[in-house]
Short mmCIF file of C-alpha atoms in Angstrom, two decimals:
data_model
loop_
_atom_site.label_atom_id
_atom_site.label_comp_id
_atom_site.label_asym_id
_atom_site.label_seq_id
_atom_site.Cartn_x
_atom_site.Cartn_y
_atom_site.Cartn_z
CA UNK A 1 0.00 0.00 0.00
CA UNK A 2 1.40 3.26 -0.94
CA UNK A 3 2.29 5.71 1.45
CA UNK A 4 -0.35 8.15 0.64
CA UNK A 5 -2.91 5.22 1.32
CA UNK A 6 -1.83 4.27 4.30
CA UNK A 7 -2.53 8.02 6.03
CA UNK A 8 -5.85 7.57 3.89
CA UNK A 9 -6.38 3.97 5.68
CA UNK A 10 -5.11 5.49 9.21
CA UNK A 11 -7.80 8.57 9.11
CA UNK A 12 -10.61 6.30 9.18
CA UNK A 13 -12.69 5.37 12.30
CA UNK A 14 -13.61 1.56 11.24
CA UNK A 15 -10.81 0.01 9.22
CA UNK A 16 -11.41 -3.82 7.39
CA UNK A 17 -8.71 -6.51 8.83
CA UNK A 18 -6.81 -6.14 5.01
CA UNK A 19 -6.63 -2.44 6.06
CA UNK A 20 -5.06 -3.26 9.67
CA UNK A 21 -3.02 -6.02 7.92
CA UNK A 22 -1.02 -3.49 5.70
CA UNK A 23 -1.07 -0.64 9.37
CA UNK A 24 0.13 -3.02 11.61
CA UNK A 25 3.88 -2.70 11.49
CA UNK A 26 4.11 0.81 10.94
CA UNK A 27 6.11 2.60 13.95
CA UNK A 28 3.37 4.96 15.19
CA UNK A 29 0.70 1.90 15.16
CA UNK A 30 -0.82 0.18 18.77
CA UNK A 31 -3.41 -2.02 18.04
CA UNK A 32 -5.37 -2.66 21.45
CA UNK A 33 -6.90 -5.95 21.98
CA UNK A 34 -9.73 -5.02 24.11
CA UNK A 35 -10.39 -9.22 24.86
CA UNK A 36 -10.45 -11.35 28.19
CA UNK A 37 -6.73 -11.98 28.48
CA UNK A 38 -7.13 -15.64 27.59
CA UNK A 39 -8.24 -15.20 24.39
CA UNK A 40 -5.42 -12.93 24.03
CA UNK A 41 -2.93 -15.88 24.67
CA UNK A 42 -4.75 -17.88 22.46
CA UNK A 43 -4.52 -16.05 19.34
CA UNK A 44 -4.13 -12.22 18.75
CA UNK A 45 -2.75 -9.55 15.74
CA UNK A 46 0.66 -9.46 15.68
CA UNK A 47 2.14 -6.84 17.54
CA UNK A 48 -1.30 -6.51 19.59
CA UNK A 49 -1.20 -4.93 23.38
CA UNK A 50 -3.78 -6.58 25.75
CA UNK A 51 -5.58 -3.96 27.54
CA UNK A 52 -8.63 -6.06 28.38
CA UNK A 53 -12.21 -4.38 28.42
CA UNK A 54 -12.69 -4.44 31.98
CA UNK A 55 -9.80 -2.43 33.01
CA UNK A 56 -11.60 0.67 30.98
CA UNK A 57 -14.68 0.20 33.34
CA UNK A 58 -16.23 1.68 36.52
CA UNK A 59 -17.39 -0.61 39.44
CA UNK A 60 -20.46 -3.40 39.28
CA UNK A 61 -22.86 -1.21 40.50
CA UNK A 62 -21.67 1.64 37.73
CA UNK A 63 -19.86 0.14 35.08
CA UNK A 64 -20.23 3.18 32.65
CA UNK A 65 -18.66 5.23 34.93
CA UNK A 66 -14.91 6.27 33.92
CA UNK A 67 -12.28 4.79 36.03
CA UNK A 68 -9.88 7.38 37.51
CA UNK A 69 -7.96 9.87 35.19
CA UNK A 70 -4.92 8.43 36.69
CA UNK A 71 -5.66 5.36 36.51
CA UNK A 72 -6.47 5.66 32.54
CA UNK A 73 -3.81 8.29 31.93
CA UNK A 74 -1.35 4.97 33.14
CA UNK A 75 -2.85 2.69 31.20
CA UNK A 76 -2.43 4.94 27.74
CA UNK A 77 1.42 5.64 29.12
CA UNK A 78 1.88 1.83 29.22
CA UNK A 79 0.03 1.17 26.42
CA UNK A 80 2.82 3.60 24.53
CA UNK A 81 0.19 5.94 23.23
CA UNK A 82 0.66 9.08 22.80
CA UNK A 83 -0.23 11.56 20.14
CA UNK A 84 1.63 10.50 17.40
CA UNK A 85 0.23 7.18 17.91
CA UNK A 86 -2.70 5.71 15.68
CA UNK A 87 -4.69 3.60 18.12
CA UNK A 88 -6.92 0.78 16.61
CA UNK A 89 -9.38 -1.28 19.05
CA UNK A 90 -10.08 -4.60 18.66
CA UNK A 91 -12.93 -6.55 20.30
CA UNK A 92 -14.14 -10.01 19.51
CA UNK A 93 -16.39 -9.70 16.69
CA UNK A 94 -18.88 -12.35 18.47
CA UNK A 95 -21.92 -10.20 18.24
CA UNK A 96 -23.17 -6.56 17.45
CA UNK A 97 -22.82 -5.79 21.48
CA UNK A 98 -19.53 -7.00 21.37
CA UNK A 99 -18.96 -3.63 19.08
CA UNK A 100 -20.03 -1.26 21.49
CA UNK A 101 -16.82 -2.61 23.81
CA UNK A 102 -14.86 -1.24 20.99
CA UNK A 103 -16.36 2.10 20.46
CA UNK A 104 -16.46 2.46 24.12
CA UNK A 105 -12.91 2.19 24.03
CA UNK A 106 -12.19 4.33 21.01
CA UNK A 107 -14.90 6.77 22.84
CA UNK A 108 -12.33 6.91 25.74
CA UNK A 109 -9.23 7.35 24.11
CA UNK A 110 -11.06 10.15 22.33
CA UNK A 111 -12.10 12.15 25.46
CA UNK A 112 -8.45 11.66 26.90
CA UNK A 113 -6.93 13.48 24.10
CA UNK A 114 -5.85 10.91 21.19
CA UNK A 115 -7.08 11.88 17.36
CA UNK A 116 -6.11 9.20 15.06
CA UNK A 117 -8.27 5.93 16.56
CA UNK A 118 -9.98 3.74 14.60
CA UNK A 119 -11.98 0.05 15.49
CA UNK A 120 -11.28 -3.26 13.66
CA UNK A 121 -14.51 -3.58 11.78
CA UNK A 122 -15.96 -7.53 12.53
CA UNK A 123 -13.20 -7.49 15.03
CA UNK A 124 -10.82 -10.83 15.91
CA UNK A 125 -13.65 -13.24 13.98
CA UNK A 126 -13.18 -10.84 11.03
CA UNK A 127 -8.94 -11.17 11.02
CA UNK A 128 -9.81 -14.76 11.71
CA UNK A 129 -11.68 -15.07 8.45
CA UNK A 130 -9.81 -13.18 6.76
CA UNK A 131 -7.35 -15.89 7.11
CA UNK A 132 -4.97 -13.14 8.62
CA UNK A 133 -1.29 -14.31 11.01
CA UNK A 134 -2.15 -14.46 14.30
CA UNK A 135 0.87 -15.04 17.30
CA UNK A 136 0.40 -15.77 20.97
CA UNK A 137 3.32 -14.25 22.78
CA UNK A 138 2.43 -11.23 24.21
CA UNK A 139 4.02 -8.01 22.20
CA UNK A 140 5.46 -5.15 24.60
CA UNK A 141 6.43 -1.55 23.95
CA UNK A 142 7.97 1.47 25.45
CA UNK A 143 6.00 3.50 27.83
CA UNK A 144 5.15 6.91 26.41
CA UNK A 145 4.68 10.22 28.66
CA UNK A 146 1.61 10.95 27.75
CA UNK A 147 -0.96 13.27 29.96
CA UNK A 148 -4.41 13.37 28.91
CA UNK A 149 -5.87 16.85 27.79
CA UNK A 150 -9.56 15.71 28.24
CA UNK A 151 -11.81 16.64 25.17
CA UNK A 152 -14.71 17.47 27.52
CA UNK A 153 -16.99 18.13 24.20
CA UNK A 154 -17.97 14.64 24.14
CA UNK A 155 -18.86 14.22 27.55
CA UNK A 156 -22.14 14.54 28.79
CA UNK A 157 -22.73 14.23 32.77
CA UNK A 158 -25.76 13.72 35.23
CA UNK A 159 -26.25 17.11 34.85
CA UNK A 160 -25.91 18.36 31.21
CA UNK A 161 -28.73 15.97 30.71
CA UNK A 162 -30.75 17.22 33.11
CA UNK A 163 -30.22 20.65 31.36
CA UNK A 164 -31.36 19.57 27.98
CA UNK A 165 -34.53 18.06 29.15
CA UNK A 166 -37.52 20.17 27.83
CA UNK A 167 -34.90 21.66 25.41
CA UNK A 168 -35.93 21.33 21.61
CA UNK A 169 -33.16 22.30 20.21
CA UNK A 170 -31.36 18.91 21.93
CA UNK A 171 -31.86 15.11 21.79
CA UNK A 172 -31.52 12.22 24.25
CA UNK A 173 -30.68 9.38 22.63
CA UNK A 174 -32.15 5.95 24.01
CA UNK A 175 -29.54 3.18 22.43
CA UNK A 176 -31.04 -0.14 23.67
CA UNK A 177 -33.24 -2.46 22.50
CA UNK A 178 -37.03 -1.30 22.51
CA UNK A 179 -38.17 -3.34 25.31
CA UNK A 180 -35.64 -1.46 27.60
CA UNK A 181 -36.87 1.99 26.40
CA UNK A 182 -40.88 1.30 26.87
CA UNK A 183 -39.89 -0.01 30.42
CA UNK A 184 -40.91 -3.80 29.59
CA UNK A 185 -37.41 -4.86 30.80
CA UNK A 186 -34.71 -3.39 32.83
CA UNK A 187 -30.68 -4.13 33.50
CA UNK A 188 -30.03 -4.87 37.19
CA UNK A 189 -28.01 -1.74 37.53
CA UNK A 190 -31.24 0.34 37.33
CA UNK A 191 -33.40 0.39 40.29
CA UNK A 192 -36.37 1.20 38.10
CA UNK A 193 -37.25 0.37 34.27
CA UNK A 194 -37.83 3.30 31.58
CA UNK A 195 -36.30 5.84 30.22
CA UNK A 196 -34.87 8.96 30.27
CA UNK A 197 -38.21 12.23 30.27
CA UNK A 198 -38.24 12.86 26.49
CA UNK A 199 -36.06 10.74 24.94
CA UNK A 200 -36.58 9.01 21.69
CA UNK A 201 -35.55 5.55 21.30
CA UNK A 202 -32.41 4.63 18.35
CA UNK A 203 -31.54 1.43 18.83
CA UNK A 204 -27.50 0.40 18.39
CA UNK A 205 -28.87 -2.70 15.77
CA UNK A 206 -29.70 -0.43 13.22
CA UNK A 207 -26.23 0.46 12.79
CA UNK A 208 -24.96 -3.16 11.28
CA UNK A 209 -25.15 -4.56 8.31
CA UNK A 210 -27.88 -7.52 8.27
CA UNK A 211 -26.99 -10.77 9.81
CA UNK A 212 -23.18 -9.89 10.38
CA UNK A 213 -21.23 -8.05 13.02
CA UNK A 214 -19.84 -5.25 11.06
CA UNK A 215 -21.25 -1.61 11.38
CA UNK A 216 -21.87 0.27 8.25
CA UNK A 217 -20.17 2.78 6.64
CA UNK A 218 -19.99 6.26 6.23
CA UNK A 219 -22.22 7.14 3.77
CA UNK A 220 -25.28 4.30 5.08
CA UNK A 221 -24.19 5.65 8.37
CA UNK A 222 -25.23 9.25 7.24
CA UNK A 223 -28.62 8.00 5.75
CA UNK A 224 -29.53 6.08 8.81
CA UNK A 225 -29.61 8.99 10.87
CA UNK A 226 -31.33 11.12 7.99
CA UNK A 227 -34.10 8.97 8.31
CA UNK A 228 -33.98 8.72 11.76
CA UNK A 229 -32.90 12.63 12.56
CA UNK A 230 -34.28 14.58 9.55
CA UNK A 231 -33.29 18.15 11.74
CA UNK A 232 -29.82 18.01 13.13
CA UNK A 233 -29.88 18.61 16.70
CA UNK A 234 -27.62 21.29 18.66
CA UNK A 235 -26.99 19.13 21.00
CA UNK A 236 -26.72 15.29 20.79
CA UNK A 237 -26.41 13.23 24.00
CA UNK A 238 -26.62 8.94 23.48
CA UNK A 239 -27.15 7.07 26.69
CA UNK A 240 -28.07 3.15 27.99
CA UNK A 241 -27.53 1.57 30.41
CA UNK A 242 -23.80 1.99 31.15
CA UNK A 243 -22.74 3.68 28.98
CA UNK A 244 -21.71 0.47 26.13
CA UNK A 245 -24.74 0.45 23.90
CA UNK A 246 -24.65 3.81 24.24
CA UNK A 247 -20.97 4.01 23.00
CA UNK A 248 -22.59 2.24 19.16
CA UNK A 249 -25.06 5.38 18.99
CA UNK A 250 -22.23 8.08 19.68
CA UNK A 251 -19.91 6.22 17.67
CA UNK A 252 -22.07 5.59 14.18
CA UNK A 253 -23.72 9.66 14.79
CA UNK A 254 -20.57 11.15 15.23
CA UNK A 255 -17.43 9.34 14.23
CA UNK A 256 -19.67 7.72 10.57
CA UNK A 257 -22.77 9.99 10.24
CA UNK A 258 -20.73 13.32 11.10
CA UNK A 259 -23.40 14.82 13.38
CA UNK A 260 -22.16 17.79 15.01
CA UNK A 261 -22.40 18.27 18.92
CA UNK A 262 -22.57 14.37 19.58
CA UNK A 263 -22.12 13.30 23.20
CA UNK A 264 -22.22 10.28 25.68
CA UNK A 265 -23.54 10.10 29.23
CA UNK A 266 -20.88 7.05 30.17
CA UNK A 267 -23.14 6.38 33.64
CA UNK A 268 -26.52 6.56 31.91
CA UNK A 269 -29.08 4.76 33.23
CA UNK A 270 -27.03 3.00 36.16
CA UNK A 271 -26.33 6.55 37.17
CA UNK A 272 -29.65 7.95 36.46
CA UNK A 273 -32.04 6.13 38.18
CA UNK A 274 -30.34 5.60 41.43
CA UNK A 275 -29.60 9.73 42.12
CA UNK A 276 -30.06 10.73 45.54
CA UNK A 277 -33.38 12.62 44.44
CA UNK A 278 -35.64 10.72 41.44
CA UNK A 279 -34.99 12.16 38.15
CA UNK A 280 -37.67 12.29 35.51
CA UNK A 281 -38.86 9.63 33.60
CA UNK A 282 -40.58 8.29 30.83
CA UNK A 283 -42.20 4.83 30.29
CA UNK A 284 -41.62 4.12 33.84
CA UNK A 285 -44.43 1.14 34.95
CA UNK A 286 -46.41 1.54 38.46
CA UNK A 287 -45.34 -0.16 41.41
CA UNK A 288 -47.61 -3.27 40.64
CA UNK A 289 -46.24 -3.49 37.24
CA UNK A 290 -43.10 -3.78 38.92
CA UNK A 291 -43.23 -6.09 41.16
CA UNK A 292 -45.45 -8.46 38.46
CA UNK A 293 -42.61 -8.30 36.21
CA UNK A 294 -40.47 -9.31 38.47
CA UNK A 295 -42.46 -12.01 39.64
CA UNK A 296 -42.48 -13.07 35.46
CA UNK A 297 -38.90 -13.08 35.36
CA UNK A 298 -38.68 -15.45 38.35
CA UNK A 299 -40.37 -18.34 36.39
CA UNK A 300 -39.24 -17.67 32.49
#
């Protein structure tokens, strides 16, 4: 691939594994491998650094939430990124929710400062198909000294969204499945089902190409949320329920469709519904409804 190519190839947010194939050994490349560190061992991209998904995570009870800034701000250092570097995430490729671990990722190298990112489109089953070398001893680097300068823009918190509610000139962004949104279902880090007061529902699904794991591309990306968002919003804020579904939304509106103004609440609903004072909602059942649910779940 010819020079020119390749800084064509490293400006794009989703790259193809014949893409990463041809990036891989250039100097300013670190691929992240995002994957449970035994299937790491087992198999990975040459030249790969594990930096597994749960080590860019909050706590159980908040797992959107953002680990500490020094915590993370180590983890790039060791990780030898800096901003020369061109940063490509790579998840499993088991399932379209397996994608929003990688664009959560690329989400969070974005806030911390780093440009050039991109996500291995299809992920490890896609280089695995691809018929693509894999090697199993771990790859190492030198540490960079890197320090975050946090790009804040894409950051939405408990109370930015509070802000925009009532606002028509925003949009809350409900990324999981429909049955979540009416209130039907709800994650266990929620202590009540529904959704955020006047959001509309956009679920992360649309965003793949039928009956694979890859996400579209720029240009479907930019009709989806036409047909979807006909008015662009001033301010665009994608939540979940921590923040990983979420991650899909904010990734296909702002990094494919080119949306201005796009941001992600990483807490969401974990965060929402469990404030020290209840915070509006939508779709949110009665008590009864509640507790026969629940009962439901007990024998299905």
């Amino acid at each position: 691939m010819a020079a020119c190519s390749l800084q064509a190839a490293a400006s794009q947010p989703v790259l193809d594994p014949a893409a990463l194939n041809e990036l891989r050994t250039a100097p300013e490349t670190r691929i992240i491998d995002i994957r449970p560190p035994e299937q790491y061992q087992a198999g990975h991209v040459p030249g790969a650094l594990s930096a597994p998904y749960g080590s860019w995570r909050g706590p159980a009870n908040s797992p959107g939430q953002l680990p500490p800034l020094t915590r993370l701000a180590e983890q790039l250092r060791q990780l030898g990124l800096d901003q020369g570097s061109h940063a490509i995430v790579v998840s499993s490729g088991a399932d379209i929710t397996d994608f929003g671990a990688a664009a959560r990722v690329y989400w969070t190298l974005k806030y911390l400062g780093l440009e050039n990112l991109s996500v291995l489109n299809g992920g490890m089953h896609a280089w695995q198909d691809a018929g693509l070398p894999q090697e199993q001893a771990a790859a190492s680097v030198a540490a960079s000294q890197y320090e975050p300068v946090l790009n804040t823009a894409i950051l939405a918190t408990q109370d930015d969204v509070q802000a925009q509610i009532g606002n028509p000139e925003a949009r809350l962004v409900d990324a999981r499945p429909k049955n979540f949104f009416l209130g039907q279902v709800k994650a266990p880090t929620a202590s009540t089902p529904g959704t955020i007061h006047g959001a509309v529902n956009l679920e992360h699904s649309v965003w793949f190409e039928p009956g694979t794991t890859r996400i579209v591309g720029a240009e479907q990306a930019r009709e989806i949320a036409r047909q979807h968002f006909p008015e662009v919003a001033d301010d665009t804020i994608a939540f979940c329920n921590t923040g990983h579904w979420a991650a899909t939304d904010w990734f296909a509106l702002s990094e494919l469709a080119g949306l201005p103004n796009v941001r992600m609440y990483p807490e969401s609903l974990a965060d929402w519904t469990n404030a020290d004072a209840p915070l509006p909602m939508d779709n949110e059942p009665g008590r009864g409804s509640q507790i026969g649910n629940k009962i439901k779940s007990l024998f299905n």
